[in-house]
Short mmCIF file of N, CA and C in Angstrom, two decimals:
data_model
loop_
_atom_site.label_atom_id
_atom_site.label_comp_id
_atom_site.label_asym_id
_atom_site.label_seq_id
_atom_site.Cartn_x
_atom_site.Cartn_y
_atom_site.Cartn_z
N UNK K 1 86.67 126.97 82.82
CA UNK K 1 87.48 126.32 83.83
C UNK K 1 88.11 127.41 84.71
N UNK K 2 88.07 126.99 86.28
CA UNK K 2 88.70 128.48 86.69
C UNK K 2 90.17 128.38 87.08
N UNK K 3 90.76 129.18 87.50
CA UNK K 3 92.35 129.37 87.25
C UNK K 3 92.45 128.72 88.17
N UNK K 4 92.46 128.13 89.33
CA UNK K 4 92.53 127.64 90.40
C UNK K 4 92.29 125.66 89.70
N UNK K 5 91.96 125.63 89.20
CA UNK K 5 91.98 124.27 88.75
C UNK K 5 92.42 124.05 87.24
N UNK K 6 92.45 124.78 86.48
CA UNK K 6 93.84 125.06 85.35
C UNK K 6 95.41 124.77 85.97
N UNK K 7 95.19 125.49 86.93
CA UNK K 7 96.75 125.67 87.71
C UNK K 7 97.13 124.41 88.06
N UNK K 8 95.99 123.68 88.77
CA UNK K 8 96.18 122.22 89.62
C UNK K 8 96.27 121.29 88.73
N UNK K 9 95.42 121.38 87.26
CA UNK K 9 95.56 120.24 86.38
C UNK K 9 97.03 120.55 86.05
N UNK K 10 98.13 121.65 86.23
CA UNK K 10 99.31 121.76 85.40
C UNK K 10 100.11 120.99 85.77
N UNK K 11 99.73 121.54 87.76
CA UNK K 11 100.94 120.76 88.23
C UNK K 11 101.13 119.14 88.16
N UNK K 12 99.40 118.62 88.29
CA UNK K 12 99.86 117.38 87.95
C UNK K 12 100.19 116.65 86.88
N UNK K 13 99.86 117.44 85.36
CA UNK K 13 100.58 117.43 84.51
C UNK K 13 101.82 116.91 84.33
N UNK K 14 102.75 117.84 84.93
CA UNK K 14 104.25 118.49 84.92
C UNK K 14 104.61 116.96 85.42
N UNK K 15 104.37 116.47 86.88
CA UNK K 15 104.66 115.61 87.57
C UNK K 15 104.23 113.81 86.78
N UNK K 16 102.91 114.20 85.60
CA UNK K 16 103.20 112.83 85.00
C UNK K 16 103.81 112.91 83.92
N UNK K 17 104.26 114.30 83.23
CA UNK K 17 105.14 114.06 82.26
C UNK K 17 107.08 114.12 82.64
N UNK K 18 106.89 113.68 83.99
CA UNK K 18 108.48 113.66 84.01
C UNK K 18 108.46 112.04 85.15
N UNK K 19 107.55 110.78 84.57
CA UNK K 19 107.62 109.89 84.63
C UNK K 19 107.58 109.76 86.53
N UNK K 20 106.84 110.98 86.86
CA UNK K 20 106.61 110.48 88.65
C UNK K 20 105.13 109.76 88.81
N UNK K 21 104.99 109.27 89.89
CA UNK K 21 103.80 108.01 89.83
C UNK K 21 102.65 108.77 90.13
N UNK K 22 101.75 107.74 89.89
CA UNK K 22 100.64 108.81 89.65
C UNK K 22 99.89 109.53 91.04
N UNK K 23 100.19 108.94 92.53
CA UNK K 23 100.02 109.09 93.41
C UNK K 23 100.76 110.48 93.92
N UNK K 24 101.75 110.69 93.26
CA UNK K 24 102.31 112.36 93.54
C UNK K 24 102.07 113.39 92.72
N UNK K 25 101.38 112.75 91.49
CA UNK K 25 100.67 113.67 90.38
C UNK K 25 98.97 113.73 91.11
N UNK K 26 98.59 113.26 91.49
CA UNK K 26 97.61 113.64 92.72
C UNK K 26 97.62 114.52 93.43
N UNK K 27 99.16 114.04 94.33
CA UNK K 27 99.21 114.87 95.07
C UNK K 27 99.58 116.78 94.88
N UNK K 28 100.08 116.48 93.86
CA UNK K 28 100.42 117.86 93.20
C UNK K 28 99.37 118.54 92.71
N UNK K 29 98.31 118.32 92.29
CA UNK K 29 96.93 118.86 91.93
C UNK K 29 96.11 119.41 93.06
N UNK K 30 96.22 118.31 94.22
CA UNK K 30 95.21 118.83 95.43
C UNK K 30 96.14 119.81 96.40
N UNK K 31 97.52 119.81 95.91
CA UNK K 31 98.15 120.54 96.75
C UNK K 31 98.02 122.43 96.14
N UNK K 32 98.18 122.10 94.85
CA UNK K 32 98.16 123.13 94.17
C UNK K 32 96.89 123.59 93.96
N UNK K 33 95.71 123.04 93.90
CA UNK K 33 94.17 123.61 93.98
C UNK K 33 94.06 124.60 95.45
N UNK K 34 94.13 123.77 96.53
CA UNK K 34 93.99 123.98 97.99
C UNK K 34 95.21 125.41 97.95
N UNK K 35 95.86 125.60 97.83
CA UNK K 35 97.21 126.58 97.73
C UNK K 35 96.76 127.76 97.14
N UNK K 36 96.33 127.62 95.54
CA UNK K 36 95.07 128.19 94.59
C UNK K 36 94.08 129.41 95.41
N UNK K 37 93.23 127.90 95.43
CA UNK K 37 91.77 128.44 96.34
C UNK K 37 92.27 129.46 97.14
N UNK K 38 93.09 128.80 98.43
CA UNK K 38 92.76 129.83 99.63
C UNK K 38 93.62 130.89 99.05
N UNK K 39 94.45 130.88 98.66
CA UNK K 39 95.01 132.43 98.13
C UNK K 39 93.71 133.76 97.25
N UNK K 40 93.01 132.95 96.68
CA UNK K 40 91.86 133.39 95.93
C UNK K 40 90.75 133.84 97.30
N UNK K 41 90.25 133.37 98.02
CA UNK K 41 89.67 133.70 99.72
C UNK K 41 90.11 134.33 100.03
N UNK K 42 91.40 135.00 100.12
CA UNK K 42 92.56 135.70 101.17
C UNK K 42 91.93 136.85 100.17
N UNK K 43 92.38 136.72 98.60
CA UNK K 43 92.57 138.10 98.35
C UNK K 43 90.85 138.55 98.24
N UNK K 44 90.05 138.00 98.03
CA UNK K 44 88.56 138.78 98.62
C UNK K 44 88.35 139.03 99.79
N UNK K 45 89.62 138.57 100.70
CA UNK K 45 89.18 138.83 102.05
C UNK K 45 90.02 140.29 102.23
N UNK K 46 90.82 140.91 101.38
CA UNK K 46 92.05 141.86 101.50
C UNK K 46 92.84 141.15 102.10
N UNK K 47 93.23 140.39 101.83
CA UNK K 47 94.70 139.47 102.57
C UNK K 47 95.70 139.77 101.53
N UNK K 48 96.39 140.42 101.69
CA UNK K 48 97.74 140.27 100.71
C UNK K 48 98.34 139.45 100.66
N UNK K 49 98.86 138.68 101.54
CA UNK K 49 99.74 137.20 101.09
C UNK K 49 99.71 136.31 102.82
N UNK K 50 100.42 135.05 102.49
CA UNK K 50 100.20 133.91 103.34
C UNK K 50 101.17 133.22 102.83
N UNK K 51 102.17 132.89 103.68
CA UNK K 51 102.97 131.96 104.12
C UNK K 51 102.51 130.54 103.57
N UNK K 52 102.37 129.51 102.75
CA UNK K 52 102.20 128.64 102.19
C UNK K 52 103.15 127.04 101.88
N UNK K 53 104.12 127.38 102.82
CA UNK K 53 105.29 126.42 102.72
C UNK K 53 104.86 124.92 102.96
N UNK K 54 105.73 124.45 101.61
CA UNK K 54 105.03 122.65 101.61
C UNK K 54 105.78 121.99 103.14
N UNK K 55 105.00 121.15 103.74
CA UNK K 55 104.70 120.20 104.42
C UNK K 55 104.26 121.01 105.79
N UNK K 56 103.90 122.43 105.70
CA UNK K 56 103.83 122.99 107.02
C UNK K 56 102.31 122.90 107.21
N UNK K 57 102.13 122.57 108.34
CA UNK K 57 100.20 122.76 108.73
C UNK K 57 99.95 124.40 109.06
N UNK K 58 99.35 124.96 108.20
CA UNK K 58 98.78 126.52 108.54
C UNK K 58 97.42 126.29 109.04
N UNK K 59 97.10 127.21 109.48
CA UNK K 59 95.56 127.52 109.65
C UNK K 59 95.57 129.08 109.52
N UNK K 60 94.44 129.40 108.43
CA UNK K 60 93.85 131.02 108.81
C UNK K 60 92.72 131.34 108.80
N UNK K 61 92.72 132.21 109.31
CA UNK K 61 91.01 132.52 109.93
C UNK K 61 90.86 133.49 108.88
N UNK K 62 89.41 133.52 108.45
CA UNK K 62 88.80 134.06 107.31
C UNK K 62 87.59 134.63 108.26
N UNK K 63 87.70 135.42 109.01
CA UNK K 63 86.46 136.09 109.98
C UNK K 63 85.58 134.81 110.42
N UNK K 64 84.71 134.29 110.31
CA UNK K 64 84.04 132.74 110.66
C UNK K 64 84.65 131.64 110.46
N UNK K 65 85.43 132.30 109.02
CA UNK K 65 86.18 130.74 108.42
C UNK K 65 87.20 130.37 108.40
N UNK K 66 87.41 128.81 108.89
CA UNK K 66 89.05 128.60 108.99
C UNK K 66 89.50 127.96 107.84
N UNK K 67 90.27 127.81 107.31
CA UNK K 67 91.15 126.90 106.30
C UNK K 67 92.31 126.64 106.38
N UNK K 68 92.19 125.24 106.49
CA UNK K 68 93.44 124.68 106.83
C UNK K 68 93.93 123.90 105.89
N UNK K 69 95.69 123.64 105.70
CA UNK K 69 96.14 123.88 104.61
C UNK K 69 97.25 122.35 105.09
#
């Protein structure tokens, strides 16, 4: 299993063991995979870090590739 979806099964974990619905334990998995991932892209890209703040729309360019967040 790779760390990037270990991580995402936690958060939504966390969020159904403290009785939140299951629609934000969703959301906490795809937020935390997507968050994951592109940090994992960045650092093969030599990206040291990225601004990641919840509810903000980022976009970064990965030389061809964009990901948007």
């Amino acid at each position: 299993m790779s760390r990037e979806l270990q991580s995402a099964l936690q958060a939504a974990q966390v969020r159904n063991d403290s009785k939140d619905t299951w629609g934000n334990a969703a959301d906490a998995f795809m937020r935390s995979y997507r968050q994951n991932r592109i940090a994992e892209q960045l650092k093969m890209q030599n990206v040291s870090s990225i601004n990641l703040g919840e509810d903000v729309e980022q976009t970064q360019s990965l030389g061809h590739q964009k990901i948007w967040e």
